[in-house]
Amino acid sequence: MARSIPITASSTTTSSSLSDFAPRARFRLSSKPSRRLALLQLGSAIPQPNLLGIKTSKLIRAEGTAQASTGVSEEGALQWAKKDNRRLLHVVYRVGDLDKTINFYTECLGMKLLRKRDIPEEKYSNAFLGYGPEDSHFAVELTYNYGVNKYDIGTGFGHFGIAVEDVSKTVELIRAKGGKVTREPGPVKGGRTVIAFIEDPDGYKFEILERGPTPEPLCQVMLRVGDLDRSINFYEKAFGMELLRKRDNPQYKYTVAMMGYGPEDKNAVLELTYNYGVKEYDKGNAYAQIAIGTDDVYRTAEAVKLFGGKITREPGPLPGINTKITACLDPDGWKTVFVDNVDFAKELE
């Protein structure tokens, strides 16, 4: 399963490397390792403390996250990050009832079930949904761990964004299907874009945005950060993203920045939100991470180290397979996995 590069998302493990989770990824389906299964297993199970309901810790601060890098200059790393062939691949999170969530996403949100896989040996299932093929569109990866029907979303994760041509009609459909509408259609605070908010069966929030036809309706992932300028600087330099726009709303005491690899009307973007005076958030154990494609996980890891990120899985092939990845944390502790583009394409064959 190509896109399941993700690992656990609990902040209780932010100082661990991906290799620390290898014993849980028991590759036993066959004598010939499966790339897709191996990648799935890195993103399926949650740490035992979370299964027991122990409260997760807060987002880590930037201090102490930077790592020394050798052999690469900042100028070289900047050039590499900007010219690398990157795009957002998928976002990973956990749900308590996979079939119920799939039905909600397909019937209410108009997504397509791209693929689904059950791994009884490892006691979890995965499903990928989106608005187009995974080799060209952003997707969600849902993970269901057997017997776990509830997760703590925390206060750090914000919402997913879906672009539609008529917010009011979409909201009425969602309401008719039994969906929960938490914000009726209307202009966004401090702006003119018509939006609404709904919740899925697990309590994840979706912002429904009104805009013209777009090739990428699944358009946003919003995360809260403790220092917006620090985050913008990190994502520009370490991840090679562009600051697409920044908007301050002093009346409502928050600022947002849209970061991505192309225009908002054609690509999924990362929306970073800073609430005045709030430096830390609880991450919970529900949201996991975003996966991003790269032409070279080794050079990407060097750039991340140089610009203040923490590498939690050194670049290289996953155990027993050839897919190369590297995993890291941003200054707030949000996790990202970079996946080799060529290897990812093989996963989808």
Short mmCIF file of C-alpha atoms in Angstrom, two decimals:
data_model
loop_
_atom_site.label_atom_id
_atom_site.label_comp_id
_atom_site.label_asym_id
_atom_site.label_seq_id
_atom_site.Cartn_x
_atom_site.Cartn_y
_atom_site.Cartn_z
CA MET A 1 0.00 0.00 0.00
CA ALA A 2 1.98 2.85 -1.35
CA ARG A 3 0.63 5.68 0.62
CA SER A 4 0.68 4.34 4.11
CA ILE A 5 4.09 5.66 4.87
CA PRO A 6 2.61 7.26 7.98
CA ILE A 7 3.59 6.34 11.45
CA THR A 8 1.88 6.95 14.75
CA ALA A 9 0.77 10.47 15.47
CA SER A 10 0.74 10.67 19.22
CA SER A 11 2.97 13.36 20.63
CA THR A 12 4.11 10.85 23.20
CA THR A 13 6.38 9.43 20.52
CA THR A 14 7.73 12.55 18.89
CA SER A 15 11.26 11.80 20.00
CA SER A 16 11.21 8.29 18.54
CA SER A 17 12.31 7.29 15.10
CA LEU A 18 10.27 5.33 12.60
CA SER A 19 12.62 2.44 13.10
CA ASP A 20 11.39 2.26 16.68
CA PHE A 21 8.09 1.05 15.32
CA ALA A 22 9.58 -1.66 13.12
CA PRO A 23 8.87 -4.48 15.59
CA ARG A 24 5.17 -3.68 15.23
CA ALA A 25 5.36 -3.97 11.47
CA ARG A 26 5.49 -7.73 11.41
CA PHE A 27 5.83 -8.46 7.69
CA ARG A 28 4.36 -11.94 7.64
CA LEU A 29 1.72 -12.07 4.95
CA SER A 30 3.97 -13.96 2.60
CA SER A 31 7.55 -14.96 2.11
CA LYS A 32 7.83 -12.15 -0.42
CA PRO A 33 7.46 -8.79 1.37
CA SER A 34 4.62 -6.54 0.23
CA ARG A 35 5.50 -2.86 -0.23
CA ARG A 36 1.94 -1.81 0.38
CA LEU A 37 1.54 -3.87 3.52
CA ALA A 38 4.81 -2.65 4.96
CA LEU A 39 3.88 0.96 4.38
CA LEU A 40 0.46 0.39 5.87
CA GLN A 41 1.87 -1.11 9.00
CA LEU A 42 3.97 1.95 9.70
CA GLY A 43 0.80 3.99 9.92
CA SER A 44 -1.69 1.68 11.53
CA ALA A 45 -1.19 0.93 15.18
CA ILE A 46 -1.33 3.57 17.88
CA PRO A 47 1.00 3.61 20.88
CA GLN A 48 -0.17 1.55 23.82
CA PRO A 49 -0.47 4.56 26.18
CA ASN A 50 -3.09 6.01 23.86
CA LEU A 51 -5.03 2.75 23.75
CA LEU A 52 -5.16 2.95 27.52
CA GLY A 53 -6.48 6.49 27.38
CA ILE A 54 -3.40 8.20 28.79
CA LYS A 55 -3.35 11.92 27.98
CA THR A 56 -0.94 12.87 25.24
CA SER A 57 1.62 15.59 25.73
CA LYS A 58 1.63 19.00 24.10
CA LEU A 59 3.31 20.00 20.89
CA ILE A 60 7.04 20.16 21.29
CA ARG A 61 8.72 23.52 20.92
CA ALA A 62 11.32 24.39 18.37
CA GLU A 63 14.11 24.44 20.91
CA GLY A 64 16.14 21.27 20.74
CA THR A 65 14.65 20.02 17.47
CA ALA A 66 17.42 21.18 15.14
CA GLN A 67 20.00 18.61 14.17
CA ALA A 68 23.48 19.08 12.84
CA SER A 69 23.90 18.46 9.14
CA THR A 70 27.03 17.72 7.22
CA GLY A 71 28.03 18.04 3.61
CA VAL A 72 25.24 20.37 2.48
CA SER A 73 25.26 24.17 2.52
CA GLU A 74 22.13 26.19 3.27
CA GLU A 75 22.24 27.65 -0.22
CA GLY A 76 22.46 24.18 -1.75
CA ALA A 77 19.64 22.91 0.45
CA LEU A 78 17.44 25.87 -0.50
CA GLN A 79 18.03 25.30 -4.19
CA TRP A 80 17.27 21.61 -3.83
CA ALA A 81 14.04 22.16 -1.89
CA LYS A 82 12.80 24.62 -4.53
CA LYS A 83 13.57 22.49 -7.58
CA ASP A 84 12.53 19.12 -6.13
CA ASN A 85 9.42 17.59 -7.70
CA ARG A 86 7.08 17.69 -4.72
CA ARG A 87 3.35 17.48 -4.13
CA LEU A 88 1.06 16.57 -1.25
CA LEU A 89 0.18 12.87 -1.61
CA HIS A 90 -2.22 12.06 1.22
CA VAL A 91 -3.15 12.83 4.81
CA VAL A 92 -3.46 10.07 7.38
CA TYR A 93 -5.78 9.81 10.36
CA ARG A 94 -7.63 7.24 12.47
CA VAL A 95 -11.34 6.48 12.61
CA GLY A 96 -13.54 4.35 14.85
CA ASP A 97 -15.82 2.78 12.21
CA LEU A 98 -14.28 2.49 8.77
CA ASP A 99 -17.40 1.50 6.82
CA LYS A 100 -19.48 4.23 8.44
CA THR A 101 -16.86 6.85 7.58
CA ILE A 102 -16.51 5.59 4.02
CA ASN A 103 -20.28 5.83 3.54
CA PHE A 104 -20.30 9.37 4.88
CA TYR A 105 -17.45 10.51 2.66
CA THR A 106 -18.87 8.93 -0.50
CA GLU A 107 -22.55 9.80 0.03
CA CYS A 108 -22.24 13.22 1.67
CA LEU A 109 -18.92 14.58 0.46
CA GLY A 110 -18.87 13.00 -2.99
CA MET A 111 -15.50 11.28 -2.60
CA LYS A 112 -14.62 8.03 -4.32
CA LEU A 113 -13.35 4.95 -2.52
CA LEU A 114 -10.03 4.47 -4.30
CA ARG A 115 -8.97 1.31 -2.49
CA LYS A 116 -9.47 -0.55 0.75
CA ARG A 117 -7.38 -3.19 2.46
CA ASP A 118 -7.95 -5.35 5.52
CA ILE A 119 -4.95 -6.74 7.39
CA PRO A 120 -6.37 -9.19 9.96
CA GLU A 121 -2.91 -10.43 10.92
CA GLU A 122 -2.09 -6.93 12.13
CA LYS A 123 -5.63 -6.11 13.31
CA TYR A 124 -6.29 -3.02 11.23
CA SER A 125 -7.84 -1.87 7.96
CA ASN A 126 -7.11 1.04 5.65
CA ALA A 127 -9.10 2.94 3.05
CA PHE A 128 -8.06 5.64 0.60
CA LEU A 129 -10.62 8.15 -0.63
CA GLY A 130 -10.48 11.24 -2.79
CA TYR A 131 -11.72 12.98 -5.91
CA GLY A 132 -9.37 11.43 -8.45
CA PRO A 133 -6.52 8.93 -8.98
CA GLU A 134 -3.81 8.91 -6.33
CA ASP A 135 -1.05 9.49 -8.86
CA SER A 136 -2.42 12.98 -9.53
CA HIS A 137 -4.74 13.88 -6.63
CA PHE A 138 -4.55 14.46 -2.91
CA ALA A 139 -6.28 11.75 -0.87
CA VAL A 140 -7.26 10.85 2.68
CA GLU A 141 -6.03 7.63 4.24
CA LEU A 142 -8.32 6.30 6.94
CA THR A 143 -7.00 3.77 9.43
CA TYR A 144 -9.18 1.58 11.60
CA ASN A 145 -7.49 -0.37 14.42
CA TYR A 146 -9.53 -3.38 15.50
CA GLY A 147 -11.48 -2.69 18.68
CA VAL A 148 -10.60 1.00 18.91
CA ASN A 149 -13.75 3.05 18.26
CA LYS A 150 -12.75 6.46 19.55
CA TYR A 151 -9.75 8.79 19.37
CA ASP A 152 -8.77 12.14 20.84
CA ILE A 153 -8.55 14.69 18.04
CA GLY A 154 -6.94 17.22 20.37
CA THR A 155 -6.83 20.98 19.93
CA GLY A 156 -3.96 21.29 17.46
CA PHE A 157 -5.63 19.77 14.40
CA GLY A 158 -8.07 22.15 12.76
CA HIS A 159 -9.97 20.84 9.75
CA PHE A 160 -9.90 19.55 6.20
CA GLY A 161 -11.13 21.75 3.36
CA ILE A 162 -13.39 20.77 0.46
CA ALA A 163 -14.13 23.15 -2.42
CA VAL A 164 -17.60 23.07 -3.95
CA GLU A 165 -19.49 25.28 -6.37
CA ASP A 166 -22.55 25.68 -4.12
CA VAL A 167 -22.03 25.51 -0.37
CA SER A 168 -25.73 25.78 0.50
CA LYS A 169 -26.72 22.82 -1.69
CA THR A 170 -23.85 20.75 -0.33
CA VAL A 171 -24.81 21.51 3.26
CA GLU A 172 -28.43 20.56 2.62
CA LEU A 173 -27.32 17.24 1.14
CA ILE A 174 -25.11 16.56 4.13
CA ARG A 175 -27.94 17.44 6.50
CA ALA A 176 -30.37 15.19 4.61
CA LYS A 177 -27.93 12.31 4.94
CA GLY A 178 -27.72 12.80 8.68
CA GLY A 179 -24.49 14.79 8.74
CA LYS A 180 -23.78 17.30 11.50
CA VAL A 181 -23.66 20.94 10.38
CA THR A 182 -21.77 23.01 12.92
CA ARG A 183 -21.64 26.30 10.98
CA GLU A 184 -24.31 27.35 8.52
CA PRO A 185 -23.28 28.76 5.10
CA GLY A 186 -22.10 32.34 5.17
CA PRO A 187 -19.06 34.59 4.64
CA VAL A 188 -15.88 33.68 6.48
CA LYS A 189 -15.03 35.93 9.42
CA GLY A 190 -13.04 38.86 8.13
CA GLY A 191 -13.56 37.88 4.47
CA ARG A 192 -16.07 37.27 1.69
CA THR A 193 -15.63 33.59 0.81
CA VAL A 194 -18.80 31.62 1.57
CA ILE A 195 -18.09 28.67 3.85
CA ALA A 196 -19.78 26.19 6.16
CA PHE A 197 -18.49 23.63 8.64
CA ILE A 198 -19.61 20.04 9.11
CA GLU A 199 -18.32 17.11 11.16
CA ASP A 200 -17.78 13.53 10.08
CA PRO A 201 -18.79 10.56 12.30
CA ASP A 202 -15.54 10.79 14.28
CA GLY A 203 -15.75 14.52 14.91
CA TYR A 204 -13.21 15.63 12.30
CA LYS A 205 -14.20 19.04 10.98
CA PHE A 206 -14.55 19.80 7.28
CA GLU A 207 -14.69 23.34 5.96
CA ILE A 208 -16.88 23.52 2.85
CA LEU A 209 -15.61 26.40 0.68
CA GLU A 210 -17.44 27.94 -2.26
CA ARG A 211 -15.27 28.41 -5.34
CA GLY A 212 -15.32 27.69 -9.07
CA PRO A 213 -14.54 24.35 -10.70
CA THR A 214 -11.23 22.92 -9.49
CA PRO A 215 -9.18 19.82 -10.33
CA GLU A 216 -8.55 19.30 -6.58
CA PRO A 217 -11.70 19.60 -4.41
CA LEU A 218 -9.88 18.14 -1.38
CA CYS A 219 -8.05 21.40 -0.98
CA GLN A 220 -6.82 22.03 2.59
CA VAL A 221 -5.40 20.59 5.77
CA MET A 222 -5.45 23.11 8.62
CA LEU A 223 -3.05 22.80 11.55
CA ARG A 224 -2.51 25.21 14.41
CA VAL A 225 0.99 26.48 15.20
CA GLY A 226 2.57 28.46 18.02
CA ASP A 227 4.72 30.85 15.96
CA LEU A 228 3.46 31.55 12.46
CA ASP A 229 6.54 33.35 11.13
CA ARG A 230 8.74 30.51 12.37
CA SER A 231 6.50 27.97 10.65
CA ILE A 232 6.39 29.90 7.38
CA ASN A 233 10.17 30.15 7.36
CA PHE A 234 10.51 26.43 8.03
CA TYR A 235 8.07 25.28 5.35
CA GLU A 236 9.54 27.62 2.77
CA LYS A 237 13.14 26.58 3.38
CA ALA A 238 12.98 22.97 4.55
CA PHE A 239 9.95 21.84 2.52
CA GLY A 240 10.32 24.14 -0.48
CA MET A 241 6.73 25.37 -0.18
CA GLU A 242 5.52 28.77 -1.28
CA LEU A 243 3.71 31.23 0.94
CA LEU A 244 0.61 31.59 -1.20
CA ARG A 245 -1.07 34.16 1.03
CA LYS A 246 -1.22 35.38 4.59
CA ARG A 247 -4.17 37.02 6.29
CA ASP A 248 -4.32 38.63 9.71
CA ASN A 249 -7.67 38.98 11.46
CA PRO A 250 -7.07 41.16 14.53
CA GLN A 251 -10.79 41.46 15.21
CA TYR A 252 -10.95 37.69 15.78
CA LYS A 253 -7.38 37.39 17.06
CA TYR A 254 -5.92 34.92 14.57
CA THR A 255 -3.66 34.86 11.52
CA VAL A 256 -3.57 32.26 8.75
CA ALA A 257 -0.95 31.38 6.15
CA MET A 258 -1.54 29.19 3.11
CA MET A 259 1.50 27.11 2.14
CA GLY A 260 1.82 24.78 -0.83
CA TYR A 261 3.36 23.75 -4.13
CA GLY A 262 0.99 25.56 -6.44
CA PRO A 263 -2.10 27.80 -6.64
CA GLU A 264 -4.88 27.14 -4.14
CA ASP A 265 -7.49 26.70 -6.85
CA LYS A 266 -5.58 23.80 -8.38
CA ASN A 267 -3.71 22.12 -5.52
CA ALA A 268 -4.16 20.94 -1.97
CA VAL A 269 -2.48 23.31 0.49
CA LEU A 270 -1.44 23.43 4.12
CA GLU A 271 -3.28 26.09 6.12
CA LEU A 272 -1.34 27.18 9.20
CA THR A 273 -3.29 29.05 11.87
CA TYR A 274 -1.89 31.13 14.70
CA ASN A 275 -4.27 32.15 17.49
CA TYR A 276 -3.02 35.22 19.33
CA GLY A 277 -1.10 34.27 22.46
CA VAL A 278 -1.44 30.48 22.09
CA LYS A 279 1.94 28.78 21.81
CA GLU A 280 1.11 25.11 22.36
CA TYR A 281 -1.72 22.68 21.63
CA ASP A 282 -2.64 19.14 22.59
CA LYS A 283 -2.21 16.88 19.56
CA GLY A 284 -4.39 13.96 20.62
CA ASN A 285 -3.94 10.56 18.98
CA ALA A 286 -6.30 10.79 16.00
CA TYR A 287 -4.49 12.83 13.35
CA ALA A 288 -1.28 11.25 12.05
CA GLN A 289 0.56 13.09 9.27
CA ILE A 290 0.87 14.27 5.70
CA ALA A 291 2.91 12.45 3.05
CA ILE A 292 4.81 14.41 0.38
CA GLY A 293 6.53 13.13 -2.74
CA THR A 294 10.21 13.87 -3.39
CA ASP A 295 12.84 12.92 -5.95
CA ASP A 296 15.49 12.29 -3.28
CA VAL A 297 14.71 11.48 0.36
CA TYR A 298 18.39 11.83 1.33
CA ARG A 299 18.78 15.41 0.13
CA THR A 300 15.37 16.27 1.50
CA ALA A 301 16.38 15.02 4.95
CA GLU A 302 19.50 17.18 4.87
CA ALA A 303 17.43 20.27 4.07
CA VAL A 304 15.02 19.50 6.90
CA LYS A 305 17.90 19.17 9.37
CA LEU A 306 19.54 22.39 8.24
CA PHE A 307 16.42 24.46 8.72
CA GLY A 308 15.32 23.30 12.15
CA GLY A 309 13.34 20.12 11.56
CA LYS A 310 13.86 16.91 13.48
CA ILE A 311 14.41 13.71 11.52
CA THR A 312 12.52 10.86 13.18
CA ARG A 313 13.31 8.29 10.52
CA GLU A 314 16.61 8.55 8.69
CA PRO A 315 16.26 8.38 4.90
CA GLY A 316 16.45 4.98 3.28
CA PRO A 317 14.39 1.98 2.16
CA LEU A 318 11.82 0.51 4.48
CA PRO A 319 12.78 -2.87 6.03
CA GLY A 320 12.23 -5.71 3.60
CA ILE A 321 11.18 -3.49 0.70
CA ASN A 322 12.69 -0.90 -1.62
CA THR A 323 10.46 2.10 -0.98
CA LYS A 324 12.62 4.95 0.29
CA ILE A 325 11.22 7.38 2.83
CA THR A 326 12.27 9.81 5.51
CA ALA A 327 10.11 11.19 8.34
CA CYS A 328 10.43 14.43 10.24
CA LEU A 329 8.81 16.85 12.68
CA ASP A 330 8.31 20.55 12.09
CA PRO A 331 9.07 23.07 14.89
CA ASP A 332 5.62 22.44 16.41
CA GLY A 333 5.91 18.67 16.30
CA TRP A 334 3.65 18.06 13.29
CA LYS A 335 4.81 14.99 11.41
CA THR A 336 5.53 14.63 7.70
CA VAL A 337 6.79 11.68 5.68
CA PHE A 338 8.61 12.22 2.39
CA VAL A 339 8.26 9.38 -0.12
CA ASP A 340 10.46 8.69 -3.13
CA ASN A 341 8.45 9.58 -6.26
CA VAL A 342 9.64 6.64 -8.34
CA ASP A 343 9.00 4.15 -5.56
CA PHE A 344 5.58 5.68 -4.92
CA ALA A 345 4.62 5.27 -8.57
CA LYS A 346 5.51 1.58 -8.30
CA GLU A 347 3.24 1.26 -5.29
CA LEU A 348 0.28 2.34 -7.40
CA GLU A 349 0.92 -0.13 -10.21
#
